[in-house]
Coordinates of N, CA, C and O in Angstrom, one line a residue:
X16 N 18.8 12.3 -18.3 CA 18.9 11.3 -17.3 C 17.9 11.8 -16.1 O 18.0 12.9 -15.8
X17 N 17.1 10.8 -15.6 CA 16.4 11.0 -14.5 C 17.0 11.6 -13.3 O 18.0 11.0 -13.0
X18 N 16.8 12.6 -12.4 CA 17.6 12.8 -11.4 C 17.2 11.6 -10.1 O 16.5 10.7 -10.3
X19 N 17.9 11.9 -9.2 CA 17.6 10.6 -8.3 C 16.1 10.6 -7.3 O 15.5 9.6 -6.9
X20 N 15.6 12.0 -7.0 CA 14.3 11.9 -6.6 C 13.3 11.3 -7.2 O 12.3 10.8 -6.7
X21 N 13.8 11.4 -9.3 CA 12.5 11.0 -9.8 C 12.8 9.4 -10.1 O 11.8 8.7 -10.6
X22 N 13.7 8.9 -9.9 CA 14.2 7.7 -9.5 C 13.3 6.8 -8.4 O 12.7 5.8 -8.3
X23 N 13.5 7.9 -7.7 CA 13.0 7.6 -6.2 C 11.3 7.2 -6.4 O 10.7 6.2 -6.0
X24 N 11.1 8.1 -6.8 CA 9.7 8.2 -6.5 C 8.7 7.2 -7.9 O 7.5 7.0 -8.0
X25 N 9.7 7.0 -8.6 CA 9.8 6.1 -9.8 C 9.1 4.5 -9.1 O 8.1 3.8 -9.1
X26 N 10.6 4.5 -8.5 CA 9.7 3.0 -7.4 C 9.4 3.2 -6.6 O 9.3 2.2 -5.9
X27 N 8.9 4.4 -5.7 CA 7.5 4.0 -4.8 C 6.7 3.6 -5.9 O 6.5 2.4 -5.7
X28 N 6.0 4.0 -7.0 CA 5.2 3.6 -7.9 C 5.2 2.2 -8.1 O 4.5 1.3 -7.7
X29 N 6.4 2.1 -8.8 CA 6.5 0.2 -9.0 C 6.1 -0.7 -7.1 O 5.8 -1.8 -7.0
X30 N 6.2 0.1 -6.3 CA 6.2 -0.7 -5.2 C 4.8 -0.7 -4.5 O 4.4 -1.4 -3.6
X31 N 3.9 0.4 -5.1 CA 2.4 1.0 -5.0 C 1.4 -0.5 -6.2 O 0.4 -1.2 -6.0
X32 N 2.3 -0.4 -7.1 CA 1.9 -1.4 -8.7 C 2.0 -2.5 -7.8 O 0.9 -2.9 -7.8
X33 N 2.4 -3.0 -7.3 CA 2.6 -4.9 -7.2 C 1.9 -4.8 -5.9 O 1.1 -5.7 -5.8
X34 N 2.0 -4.1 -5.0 CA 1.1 -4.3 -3.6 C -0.6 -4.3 -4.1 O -1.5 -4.9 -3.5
X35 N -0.6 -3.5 -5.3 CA -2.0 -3.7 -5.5 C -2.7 -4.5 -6.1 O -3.7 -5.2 -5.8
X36 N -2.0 -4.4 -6.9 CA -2.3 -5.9 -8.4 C -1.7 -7.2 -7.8 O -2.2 -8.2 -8.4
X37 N -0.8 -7.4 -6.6 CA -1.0 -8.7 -6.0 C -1.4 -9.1 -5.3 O -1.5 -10.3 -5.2
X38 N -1.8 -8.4 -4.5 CA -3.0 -8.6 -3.0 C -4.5 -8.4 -3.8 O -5.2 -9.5 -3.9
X39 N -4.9 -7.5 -4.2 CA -6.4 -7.2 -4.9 C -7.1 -8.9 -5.3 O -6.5 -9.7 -6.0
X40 N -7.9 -9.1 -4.8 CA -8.7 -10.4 -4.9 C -8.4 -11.3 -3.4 O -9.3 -12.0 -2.9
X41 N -7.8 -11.2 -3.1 CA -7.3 -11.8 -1.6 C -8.6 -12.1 -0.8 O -9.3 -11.0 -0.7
X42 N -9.1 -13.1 -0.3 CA -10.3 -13.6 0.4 C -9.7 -13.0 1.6 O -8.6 -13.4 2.0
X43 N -10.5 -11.9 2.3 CA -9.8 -11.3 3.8 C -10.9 -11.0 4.8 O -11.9 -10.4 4.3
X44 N -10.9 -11.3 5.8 CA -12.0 -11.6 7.5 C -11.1 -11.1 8.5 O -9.9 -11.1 8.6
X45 N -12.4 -10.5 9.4 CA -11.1 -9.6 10.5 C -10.4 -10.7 11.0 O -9.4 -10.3 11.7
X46 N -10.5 -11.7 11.0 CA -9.0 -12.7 11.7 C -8.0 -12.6 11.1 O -6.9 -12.6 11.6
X47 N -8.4 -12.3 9.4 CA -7.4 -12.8 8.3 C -6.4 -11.7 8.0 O -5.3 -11.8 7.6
X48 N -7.2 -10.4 8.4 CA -6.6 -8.9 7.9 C -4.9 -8.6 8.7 O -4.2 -7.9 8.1
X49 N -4.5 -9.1 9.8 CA -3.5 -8.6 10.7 C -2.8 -9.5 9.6 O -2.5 -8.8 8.7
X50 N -2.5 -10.6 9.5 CA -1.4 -11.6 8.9 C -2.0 -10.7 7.5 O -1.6 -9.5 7.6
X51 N -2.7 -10.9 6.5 CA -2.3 -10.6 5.3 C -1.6 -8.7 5.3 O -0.9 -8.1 4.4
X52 N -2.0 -8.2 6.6 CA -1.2 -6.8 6.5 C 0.2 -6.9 6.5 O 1.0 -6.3 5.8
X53 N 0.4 -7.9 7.6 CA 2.4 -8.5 7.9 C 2.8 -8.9 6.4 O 3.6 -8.3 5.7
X54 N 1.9 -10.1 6.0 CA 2.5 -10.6 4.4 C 3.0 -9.4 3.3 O 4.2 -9.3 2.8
X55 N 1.7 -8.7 3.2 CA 2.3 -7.5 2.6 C 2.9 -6.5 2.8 O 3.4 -6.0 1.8
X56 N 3.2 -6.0 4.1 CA 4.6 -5.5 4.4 C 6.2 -6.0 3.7 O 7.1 -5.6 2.9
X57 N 5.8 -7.2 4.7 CA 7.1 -7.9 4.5 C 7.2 -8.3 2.6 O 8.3 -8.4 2.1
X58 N 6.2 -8.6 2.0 CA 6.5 -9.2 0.5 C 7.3 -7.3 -0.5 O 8.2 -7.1 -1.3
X59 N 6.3 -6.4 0.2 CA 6.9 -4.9 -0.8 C 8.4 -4.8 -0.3 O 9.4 -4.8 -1.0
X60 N 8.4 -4.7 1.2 CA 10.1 -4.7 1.5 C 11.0 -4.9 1.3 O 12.0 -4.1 1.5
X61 N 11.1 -6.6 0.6 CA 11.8 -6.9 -0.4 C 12.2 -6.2 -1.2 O 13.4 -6.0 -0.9
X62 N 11.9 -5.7 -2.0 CA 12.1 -5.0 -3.1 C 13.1 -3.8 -3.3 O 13.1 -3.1 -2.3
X63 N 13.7 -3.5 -4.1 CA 15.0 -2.9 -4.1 C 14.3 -1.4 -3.3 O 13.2 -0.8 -3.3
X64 N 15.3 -1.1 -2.8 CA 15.1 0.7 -2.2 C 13.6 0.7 -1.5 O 13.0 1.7 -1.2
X65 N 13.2 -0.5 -1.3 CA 12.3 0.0 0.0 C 12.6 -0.2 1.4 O 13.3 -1.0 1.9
X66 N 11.9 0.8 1.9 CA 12.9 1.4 3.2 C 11.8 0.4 4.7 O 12.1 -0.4 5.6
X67 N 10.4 1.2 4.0 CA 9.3 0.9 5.0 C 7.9 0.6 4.1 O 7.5 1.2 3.1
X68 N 7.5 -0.2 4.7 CA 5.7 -0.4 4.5 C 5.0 -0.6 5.6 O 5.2 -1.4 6.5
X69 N 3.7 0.3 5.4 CA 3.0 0.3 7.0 C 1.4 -0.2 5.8 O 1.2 0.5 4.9
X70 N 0.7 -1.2 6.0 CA -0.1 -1.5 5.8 C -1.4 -1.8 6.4 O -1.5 -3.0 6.8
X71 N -2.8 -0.7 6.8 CA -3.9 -1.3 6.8 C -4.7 -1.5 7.1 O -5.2 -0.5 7.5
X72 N -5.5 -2.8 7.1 CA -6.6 -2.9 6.4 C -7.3 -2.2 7.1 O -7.0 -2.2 8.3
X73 N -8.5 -1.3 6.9 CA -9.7 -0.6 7.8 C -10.9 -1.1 8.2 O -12.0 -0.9 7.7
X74 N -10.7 -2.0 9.8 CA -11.5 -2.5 10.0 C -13.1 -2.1 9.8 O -14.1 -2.8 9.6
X75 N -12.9 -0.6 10.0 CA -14.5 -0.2 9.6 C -14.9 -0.4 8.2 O -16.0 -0.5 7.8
X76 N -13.6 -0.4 7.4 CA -14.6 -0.6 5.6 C -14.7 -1.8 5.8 O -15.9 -1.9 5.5
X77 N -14.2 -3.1 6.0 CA -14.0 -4.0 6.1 C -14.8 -4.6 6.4 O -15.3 -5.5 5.6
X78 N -15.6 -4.5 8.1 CA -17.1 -4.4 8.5 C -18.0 -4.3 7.4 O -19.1 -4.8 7.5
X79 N -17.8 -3.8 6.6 CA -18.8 -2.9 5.9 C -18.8 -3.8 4.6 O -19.9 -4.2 4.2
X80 N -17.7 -4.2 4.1 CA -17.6 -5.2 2.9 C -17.6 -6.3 3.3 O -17.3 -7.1 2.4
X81 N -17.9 -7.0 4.6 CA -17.8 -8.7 4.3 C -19.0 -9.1 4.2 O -19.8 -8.5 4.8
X82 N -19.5 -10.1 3.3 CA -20.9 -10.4 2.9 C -21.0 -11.4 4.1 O -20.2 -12.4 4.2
X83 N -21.8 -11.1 4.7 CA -22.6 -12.0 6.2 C -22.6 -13.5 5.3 O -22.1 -14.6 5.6
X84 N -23.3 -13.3 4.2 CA -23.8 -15.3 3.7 C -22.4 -16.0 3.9 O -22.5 -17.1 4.5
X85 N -21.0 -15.5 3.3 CA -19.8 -16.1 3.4 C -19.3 -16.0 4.4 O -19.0 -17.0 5.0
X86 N -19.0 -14.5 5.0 CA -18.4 -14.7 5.7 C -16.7 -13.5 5.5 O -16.0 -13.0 6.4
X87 N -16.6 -13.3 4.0 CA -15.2 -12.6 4.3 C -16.0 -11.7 2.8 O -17.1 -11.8 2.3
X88 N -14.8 -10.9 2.4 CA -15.0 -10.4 1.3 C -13.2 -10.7 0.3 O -12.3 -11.6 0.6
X89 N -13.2 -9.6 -0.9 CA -11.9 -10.0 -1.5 C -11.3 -8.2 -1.0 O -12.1 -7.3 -0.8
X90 N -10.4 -8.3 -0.9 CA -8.9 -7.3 -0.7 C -8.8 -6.6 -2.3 O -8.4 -7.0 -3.4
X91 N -9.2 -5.1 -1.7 CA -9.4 -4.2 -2.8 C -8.8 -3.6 -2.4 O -8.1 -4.0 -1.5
X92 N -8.7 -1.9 -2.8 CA -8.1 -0.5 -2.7 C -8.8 0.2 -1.9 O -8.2 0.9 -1.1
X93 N -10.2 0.2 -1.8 CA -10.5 1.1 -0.9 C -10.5 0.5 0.6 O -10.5 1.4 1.5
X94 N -10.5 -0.6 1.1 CA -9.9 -1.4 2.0 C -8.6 -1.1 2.4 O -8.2 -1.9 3.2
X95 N -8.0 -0.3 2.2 CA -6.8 -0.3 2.8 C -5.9 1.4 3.0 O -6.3 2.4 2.3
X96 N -4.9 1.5 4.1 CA -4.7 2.5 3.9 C -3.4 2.3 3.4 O -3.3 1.1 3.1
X97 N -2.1 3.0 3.1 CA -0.6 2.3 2.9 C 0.6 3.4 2.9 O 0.8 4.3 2.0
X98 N 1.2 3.2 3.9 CA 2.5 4.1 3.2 C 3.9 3.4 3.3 O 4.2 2.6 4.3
X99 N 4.7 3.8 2.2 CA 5.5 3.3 1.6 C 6.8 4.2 1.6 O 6.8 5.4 1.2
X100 N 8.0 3.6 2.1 CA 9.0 4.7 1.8 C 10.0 4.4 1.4 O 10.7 3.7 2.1
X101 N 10.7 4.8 0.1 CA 12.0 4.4 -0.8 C 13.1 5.2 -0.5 O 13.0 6.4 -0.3
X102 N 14.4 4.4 -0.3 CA 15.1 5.4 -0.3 C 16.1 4.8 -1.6 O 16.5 3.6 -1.7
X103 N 16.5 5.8 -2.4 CA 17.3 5.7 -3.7 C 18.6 6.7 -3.4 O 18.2 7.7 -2.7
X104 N 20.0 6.6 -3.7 CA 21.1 7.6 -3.8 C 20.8 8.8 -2.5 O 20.8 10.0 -2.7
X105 N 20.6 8.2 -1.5 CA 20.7 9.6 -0.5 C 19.0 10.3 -0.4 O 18.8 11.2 0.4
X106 N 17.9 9.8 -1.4 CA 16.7 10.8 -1.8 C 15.7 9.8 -1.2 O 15.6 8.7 -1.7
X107 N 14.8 10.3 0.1 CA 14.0 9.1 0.9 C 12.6 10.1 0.5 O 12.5 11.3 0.6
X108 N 11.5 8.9 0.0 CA 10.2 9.6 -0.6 C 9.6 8.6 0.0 O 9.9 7.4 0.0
X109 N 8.4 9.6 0.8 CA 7.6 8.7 1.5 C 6.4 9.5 0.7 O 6.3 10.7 0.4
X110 N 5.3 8.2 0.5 CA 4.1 8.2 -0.3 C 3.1 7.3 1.0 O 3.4 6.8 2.0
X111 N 1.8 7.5 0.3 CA 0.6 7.4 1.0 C -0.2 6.9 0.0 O -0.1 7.3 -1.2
X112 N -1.0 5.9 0.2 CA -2.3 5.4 -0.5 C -3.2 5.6 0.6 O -3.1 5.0 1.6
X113 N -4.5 6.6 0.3 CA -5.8 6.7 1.2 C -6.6 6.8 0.8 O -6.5 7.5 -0.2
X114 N -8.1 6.3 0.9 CA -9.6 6.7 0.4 C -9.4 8.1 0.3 O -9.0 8.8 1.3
X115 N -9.8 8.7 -0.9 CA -9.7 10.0 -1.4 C -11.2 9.8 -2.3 O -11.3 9.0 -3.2
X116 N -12.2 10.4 -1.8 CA -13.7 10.4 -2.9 C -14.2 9.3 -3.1 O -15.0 9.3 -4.1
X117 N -14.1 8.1 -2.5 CA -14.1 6.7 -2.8 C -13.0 6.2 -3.5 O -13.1 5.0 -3.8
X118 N -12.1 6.7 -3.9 CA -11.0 5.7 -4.5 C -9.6 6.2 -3.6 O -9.4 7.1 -2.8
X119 N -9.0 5.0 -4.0 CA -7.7 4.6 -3.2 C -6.4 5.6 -4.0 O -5.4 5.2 -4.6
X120 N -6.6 6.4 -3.8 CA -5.7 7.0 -4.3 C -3.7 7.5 -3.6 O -3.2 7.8 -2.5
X121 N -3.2 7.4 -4.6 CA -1.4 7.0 -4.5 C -0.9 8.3 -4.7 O -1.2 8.9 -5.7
X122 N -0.1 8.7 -3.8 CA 0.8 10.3 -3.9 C 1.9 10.3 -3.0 O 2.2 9.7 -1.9
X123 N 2.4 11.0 -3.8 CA 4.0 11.4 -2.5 C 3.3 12.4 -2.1 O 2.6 13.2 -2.8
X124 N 3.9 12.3 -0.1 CA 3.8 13.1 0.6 C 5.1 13.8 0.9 O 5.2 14.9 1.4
X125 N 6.1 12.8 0.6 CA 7.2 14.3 0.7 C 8.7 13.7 -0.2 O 9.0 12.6 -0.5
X126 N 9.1 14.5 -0.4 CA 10.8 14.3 -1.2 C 11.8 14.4 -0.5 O 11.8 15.6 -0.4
X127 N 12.8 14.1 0.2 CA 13.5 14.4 1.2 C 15.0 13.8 0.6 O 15.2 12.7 0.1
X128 N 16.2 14.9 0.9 CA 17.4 14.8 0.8 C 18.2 14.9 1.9 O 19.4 14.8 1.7

């Protein structure tokens, strides 16, 4: 049987999985970035044993990715920064998604009982 940290840290993953795979493609412009950061807050929160979601977007990458001819670009991983915290049976795991070498990379930063 799983103990309850790896429970824990089980769904930050599932809650890392759907923030990215359902926002990713998102048409986003610095007007658009503050509300689609709230949306995704509030849509991970839902989610069983999440505690907190702080979402976002980096206006400097962001600058950097909107194509001037349009006007916006789409809502990717390296676009964003995220942390996320579950609490399962008493065990609260707070994780981080940050630009790590050019990729968006997902880790717990701590296990806590």
């Amino acid at each position: 049987m799983p103990t309850e940290s790896e429970v824990a840290c089980f769904e930050a993953g599932i809650k890392f999985g759907t923030l990215y795979h359902q926002f990713t493609g998102t048409p986003v412009d610095h007007e658009s970035a503050p509300g689609l950061e709230r949306a995704m807050e509030e849509a991970i929160e839902n989610q069983p044993h999440c505690t907190d979601v702080d979402v976002e977007i980096r206006e400097d990458r962001l600058a950097e990715a909107i194509d001037p001819v349009i006007g916006y670009t789409e809502l990717h991983g390296p676009l964003m920064d995220v942390e996320i915290t579950v609490e399962y049976e008493g065990c609260d795991v707070h994780t981080r998604m940050e630009l790590e070498e050019g990729y968006p990379r997902m880790r717990v930063v701590s296990v806590e009982r």
